[in-house]
């Protein structure tokens, strides 16, 4: 899952949403330096990623990609699942997506002083370009995949090829998301209570 889904899983608390996204920016040896709520959500982020990667639905969906692109499929699936979550947002949350995104951006601004430099830059860009709010827009989805592709030293074109494959036959991915996401929500709730430090 990508940033929107991680924030959604921590939607009960604005500081928790910051921690939920920080899992992509913090190393294990630095977690204890954060506020306990943020530290817990960073750890949960890693468990959510492991659960997602190992889940039968995501493993099955990855097999739909051309063999040469499968190793990049997980990255695109994470982004595409955020697109599906944003597209169907009212099914999952009564709070309108723009208001939810504003809470996430405000949390990043509030904690900016304590964030790693990369997370500060990402938080600034996230807000100025409304990354989370734009996930529902198919054109913005292509921009998001392109942004990740430019960070890869090689094979960035493989990410765009994976997205093109999804776009040619999106129904299996939509069905997969519908089957997987409720299980992910239940997993995150259970795991959150098991994280003690």
mmCIF file of C-alpha atoms in Angstrom:
data_model
loop_
_atom_site.group_PDB
_atom_site.id
_atom_site.type_symbol
_atom_site.label_atom_id
_atom_site.label_comp_id
_atom_site.label_asym_id
_atom_site.label_seq_id
_atom_site.Cartn_x
_atom_site.Cartn_y
_atom_site.Cartn_z
ATOM 1 C CA UNK A 1 0.000 0.000 0.000
ATOM 2 C CA UNK A 2 1.123 3.563 -0.567
ATOM 3 C CA UNK A 3 0.748 6.814 1.357
ATOM 4 C CA UNK A 4 -3.029 7.246 1.171
ATOM 5 C CA UNK A 5 -3.770 3.721 2.374
ATOM 6 C CA UNK A 6 -1.210 3.949 5.179
ATOM 7 C CA UNK A 7 -2.741 7.240 6.343
ATOM 8 C CA UNK A 8 -6.230 5.750 6.081
ATOM 9 C CA UNK A 9 -5.238 2.864 8.338
ATOM 10 C CA UNK A 10 -4.177 5.430 10.983
ATOM 11 C CA UNK A 11 -7.146 7.765 10.444
ATOM 12 C CA UNK A 12 -8.141 7.662 14.120
ATOM 13 C CA UNK A 13 -5.331 10.091 15.049
ATOM 14 C CA UNK A 14 -3.588 12.899 13.138
ATOM 15 C CA UNK A 15 -0.158 12.142 14.626
ATOM 16 C CA UNK A 16 -0.618 8.449 13.869
ATOM 17 C CA UNK A 17 -1.198 9.318 10.199
ATOM 18 C CA UNK A 18 2.202 11.036 10.092
ATOM 19 C CA UNK A 19 3.852 7.958 11.558
ATOM 20 C CA UNK A 20 1.994 5.701 9.143
ATOM 21 C CA UNK A 21 3.596 7.473 6.195
ATOM 22 C CA UNK A 22 7.025 7.830 7.829
ATOM 23 C CA UNK A 23 7.630 4.096 7.555
ATOM 24 C CA UNK A 24 9.097 4.768 4.111
ATOM 25 C CA UNK A 25 11.579 7.323 5.476
ATOM 26 C CA UNK A 26 12.821 5.991 8.820
ATOM 27 C CA UNK A 27 15.280 3.213 9.595
ATOM 28 C CA UNK A 28 14.640 0.770 12.413
ATOM 29 C CA UNK A 29 17.434 2.172 14.607
ATOM 30 C CA UNK A 30 15.863 5.660 14.528
ATOM 31 C CA UNK A 31 12.288 4.759 15.496
ATOM 32 C CA UNK A 32 12.690 5.151 19.240
ATOM 33 C CA UNK A 33 13.558 8.832 18.812
ATOM 34 C CA UNK A 34 9.970 9.619 17.807
ATOM 35 C CA UNK A 35 6.841 10.297 19.827
ATOM 36 C CA UNK A 36 5.407 6.899 20.937
ATOM 37 C CA UNK A 37 2.293 7.194 18.746
ATOM 38 C CA UNK A 38 4.387 7.988 15.681
ATOM 39 C CA UNK A 39 6.894 5.238 16.507
ATOM 40 C CA UNK A 40 4.082 2.670 16.822
ATOM 41 C CA UNK A 41 2.661 3.635 13.435
ATOM 42 C CA UNK A 42 6.089 3.466 11.768
ATOM 43 C CA UNK A 43 6.399 -0.112 13.015
ATOM 44 C CA UNK A 44 2.860 -0.872 11.890
ATOM 45 C CA UNK A 45 3.678 0.517 8.430
ATOM 46 C CA UNK A 46 6.391 -2.102 8.054
ATOM 47 C CA UNK A 47 4.038 -4.893 9.159
ATOM 48 C CA UNK A 48 1.366 -3.666 6.727
ATOM 49 C CA UNK A 49 3.906 -3.730 3.898
ATOM 50 C CA UNK A 50 4.968 -7.280 4.781
ATOM 51 C CA UNK A 51 1.342 -8.422 5.029
ATOM 52 C CA UNK A 52 0.561 -6.850 1.652
ATOM 53 C CA UNK A 53 3.582 -8.390 -0.084
ATOM 54 C CA UNK A 54 2.817 -11.864 1.274
ATOM 55 C CA UNK A 55 -0.944 -11.795 0.734
ATOM 56 C CA UNK A 56 -2.383 -14.297 -1.747
ATOM 57 C CA UNK A 57 -4.309 -11.568 -3.591
ATOM 58 C CA UNK A 58 -1.277 -9.396 -4.262
ATOM 59 C CA UNK A 59 0.874 -12.417 -5.125
ATOM 60 C CA UNK A 60 -1.786 -13.556 -7.593
ATOM 61 C CA UNK A 61 -2.133 -10.099 -9.147
ATOM 62 C CA UNK A 62 1.621 -9.864 -9.653
ATOM 63 C CA UNK A 63 1.432 -13.006 -11.797
ATOM 64 C CA UNK A 64 -0.750 -11.093 -14.278
ATOM 65 C CA UNK A 65 2.215 -8.945 -15.311
ATOM 66 C CA UNK A 66 4.691 -9.854 -18.013
ATOM 67 C CA UNK A 67 7.508 -11.931 -16.568
ATOM 68 C CA UNK A 68 10.078 -9.212 -17.230
ATOM 69 C CA UNK A 69 8.078 -6.673 -15.249
ATOM 70 C CA UNK A 70 6.949 -8.718 -12.245
ATOM 71 C CA UNK A 71 9.691 -7.529 -9.949
ATOM 72 C CA UNK A 72 8.354 -3.978 -10.341
ATOM 73 C CA UNK A 73 4.699 -4.954 -10.081
ATOM 74 C CA UNK A 74 4.524 -4.510 -6.315
ATOM 75 C CA UNK A 75 5.441 -0.833 -6.562
ATOM 76 C CA UNK A 76 2.756 -0.169 -9.157
ATOM 77 C CA UNK A 77 0.181 -2.235 -7.269
ATOM 78 C CA UNK A 78 0.785 -0.139 -4.143
ATOM 79 C CA UNK A 79 0.140 3.041 -6.101
ATOM 80 C CA UNK A 80 -2.812 1.590 -7.972
ATOM 81 C CA UNK A 81 -4.460 0.412 -4.769
ATOM 82 C CA UNK A 82 -4.208 4.003 -3.504
ATOM 83 C CA UNK A 83 -5.915 5.062 -6.733
ATOM 84 C CA UNK A 84 -8.736 2.576 -6.117
ATOM 85 C CA UNK A 85 -9.084 3.709 -2.497
ATOM 86 C CA UNK A 86 -9.295 7.372 -3.548
ATOM 87 C CA UNK A 87 -11.727 6.577 -6.362
ATOM 88 C CA UNK A 88 -14.100 4.802 -3.974
ATOM 89 C CA UNK A 89 -13.365 6.982 -0.923
ATOM 90 C CA UNK A 90 -17.003 7.488 0.234
ATOM 91 C CA UNK A 91 -17.338 3.695 0.588
ATOM 92 C CA UNK A 92 -14.610 3.686 3.209
ATOM 93 C CA UNK A 93 -14.762 7.008 5.023
ATOM 94 C CA UNK A 94 -17.480 9.523 5.856
ATOM 95 C CA UNK A 95 -14.924 12.333 5.979
ATOM 96 C CA UNK A 96 -14.519 13.861 2.495
ATOM 97 C CA UNK A 97 -11.151 13.133 0.925
ATOM 98 C CA UNK A 98 -10.023 16.812 0.732
ATOM 99 C CA UNK A 99 -10.571 17.251 4.471
ATOM 100 C CA UNK A 100 -8.770 14.012 5.237
ATOM 101 C CA UNK A 101 -5.801 15.056 3.097
ATOM 102 C CA UNK A 102 -5.687 18.450 4.806
ATOM 103 C CA UNK A 103 -5.367 16.650 8.164
ATOM 104 C CA UNK A 104 -2.429 14.596 6.868
ATOM 105 C CA UNK A 105 -0.677 17.655 5.431
ATOM 106 C CA UNK A 106 -1.241 19.624 8.639
ATOM 107 C CA UNK A 107 0.258 16.763 10.637
ATOM 108 C CA UNK A 108 3.379 16.790 8.500
ATOM 109 C CA UNK A 109 3.670 20.550 8.975
ATOM 110 C CA UNK A 110 3.236 20.212 12.750
ATOM 111 C CA UNK A 111 5.959 17.544 13.033
ATOM 112 C CA UNK A 112 8.248 18.933 10.317
ATOM 113 C CA UNK A 113 10.981 19.902 12.798
ATOM 114 C CA UNK A 114 11.321 16.273 13.920
ATOM 115 C CA UNK A 115 11.264 14.603 10.514
ATOM 116 C CA UNK A 116 14.214 13.331 8.465
ATOM 117 C CA UNK A 117 15.146 15.692 5.634
ATOM 118 C CA UNK A 118 13.744 13.367 2.957
ATOM 119 C CA UNK A 119 10.433 13.166 4.800
ATOM 120 C CA UNK A 120 10.317 16.951 5.116
ATOM 121 C CA UNK A 121 10.789 17.310 1.367
ATOM 122 C CA UNK A 122 8.200 14.627 0.632
ATOM 123 C CA UNK A 123 5.713 16.207 3.032
ATOM 124 C CA UNK A 124 6.185 19.603 1.401
ATOM 125 C CA UNK A 125 5.689 18.166 -2.091
ATOM 126 C CA UNK A 126 2.787 16.033 -0.919
ATOM 127 C CA UNK A 127 0.940 19.149 0.207
ATOM 128 C CA UNK A 128 1.915 21.524 -2.604
ATOM 129 C CA UNK A 129 1.002 18.978 -5.301
ATOM 130 C CA UNK A 130 -1.826 17.317 -3.306
ATOM 131 C CA UNK A 131 -0.475 13.833 -3.891
ATOM 132 C CA UNK A 132 -3.076 12.146 -1.697
ATOM 133 C CA UNK A 133 -6.085 14.004 -3.018
ATOM 134 C CA UNK A 134 -5.129 13.440 -6.632
ATOM 135 C CA UNK A 135 -4.724 9.660 -6.414
ATOM 136 C CA UNK A 136 -8.275 9.217 -7.703
ATOM 137 C CA UNK A 137 -7.432 10.979 -10.975
ATOM 138 C CA UNK A 138 -6.183 8.464 -13.592
ATOM 139 C CA UNK A 139 -3.918 11.111 -15.137
ATOM 140 C CA UNK A 140 -2.383 11.894 -11.777
ATOM 141 C CA UNK A 141 -1.892 8.164 -11.252
ATOM 142 C CA UNK A 142 0.369 8.094 -14.293
ATOM 143 C CA UNK A 143 2.252 11.130 -12.931
ATOM 144 C CA UNK A 144 2.738 9.371 -9.573
ATOM 145 C CA UNK A 145 4.115 6.244 -11.241
ATOM 146 C CA UNK A 146 6.317 8.430 -13.428
ATOM 147 C CA UNK A 147 7.642 10.220 -10.342
ATOM 148 C CA UNK A 148 8.694 6.897 -8.820
ATOM 149 C CA UNK A 149 10.110 5.767 -12.166
ATOM 150 C CA UNK A 150 12.424 8.797 -12.323
ATOM 151 C CA UNK A 151 13.886 7.840 -8.945
ATOM 152 C CA UNK A 152 14.973 4.460 -10.289
ATOM 153 C CA UNK A 153 18.396 4.564 -11.874
ATOM 154 C CA UNK A 154 17.271 1.946 -14.399
ATOM 155 C CA UNK A 155 14.073 0.233 -15.428
ATOM 156 C CA UNK A 156 11.773 3.166 -14.705
ATOM 157 C CA UNK A 157 10.040 2.375 -17.985
ATOM 158 C CA UNK A 158 9.058 -1.008 -16.517
ATOM 159 C CA UNK A 159 6.871 0.744 -13.935
ATOM 160 C CA UNK A 160 4.988 2.617 -16.645
ATOM 161 C CA UNK A 161 4.634 -0.635 -18.602
ATOM 162 C CA UNK A 162 3.091 -2.265 -15.511
ATOM 163 C CA UNK A 163 0.602 0.565 -15.197
ATOM 164 C CA UNK A 164 -0.293 0.209 -18.878
ATOM 165 C CA UNK A 165 -1.010 -3.480 -18.305
ATOM 166 C CA UNK A 166 -3.378 -2.625 -15.461
ATOM 167 C CA UNK A 167 -5.103 0.017 -17.563
ATOM 168 C CA UNK A 168 -5.708 -2.509 -20.360
ATOM 169 C CA UNK A 169 -7.600 -4.864 -18.018
ATOM 170 C CA UNK A 170 -8.386 -3.160 -14.685
ATOM 171 C CA UNK A 171 -11.226 -5.430 -13.505
ATOM 172 C CA UNK A 172 -9.068 -8.146 -11.875
ATOM 173 C CA UNK A 173 -7.223 -5.465 -9.928
ATOM 174 C CA UNK A 174 -10.455 -3.867 -8.755
ATOM 175 C CA UNK A 175 -11.787 -7.259 -7.636
ATOM 176 C CA UNK A 176 -8.476 -7.997 -5.938
ATOM 177 C CA UNK A 177 -8.535 -4.703 -4.081
ATOM 178 C CA UNK A 178 -12.126 -5.284 -2.954
ATOM 179 C CA UNK A 179 -11.152 -8.691 -1.562
ATOM 180 C CA UNK A 180 -7.865 -7.586 -0.025
ATOM 181 C CA UNK A 181 -8.534 -4.180 1.528
ATOM 182 C CA UNK A 182 -11.012 -5.243 4.263
ATOM 183 C CA UNK A 183 -8.538 -7.918 5.329
ATOM 184 C CA UNK A 184 -5.780 -5.310 5.472
ATOM 185 C CA UNK A 185 -7.903 -3.022 7.646
ATOM 186 C CA UNK A 186 -8.624 -5.884 10.066
ATOM 187 C CA UNK A 187 -4.944 -6.876 10.117
ATOM 188 C CA UNK A 188 -3.809 -3.314 10.888
ATOM 189 C CA UNK A 189 -6.292 -2.945 13.740
ATOM 190 C CA UNK A 190 -5.166 -6.205 15.332
ATOM 191 C CA UNK A 191 -1.463 -5.533 14.849
ATOM 192 C CA UNK A 192 -1.648 -1.999 16.233
ATOM 193 C CA UNK A 193 -2.716 -3.396 19.594
ATOM 194 C CA UNK A 194 0.154 -5.873 19.630
ATOM 195 C CA UNK A 195 2.913 -3.267 19.129
ATOM 196 C CA UNK A 196 4.389 -2.278 22.456
ATOM 197 C CA UNK A 197 7.609 -0.554 21.496
#
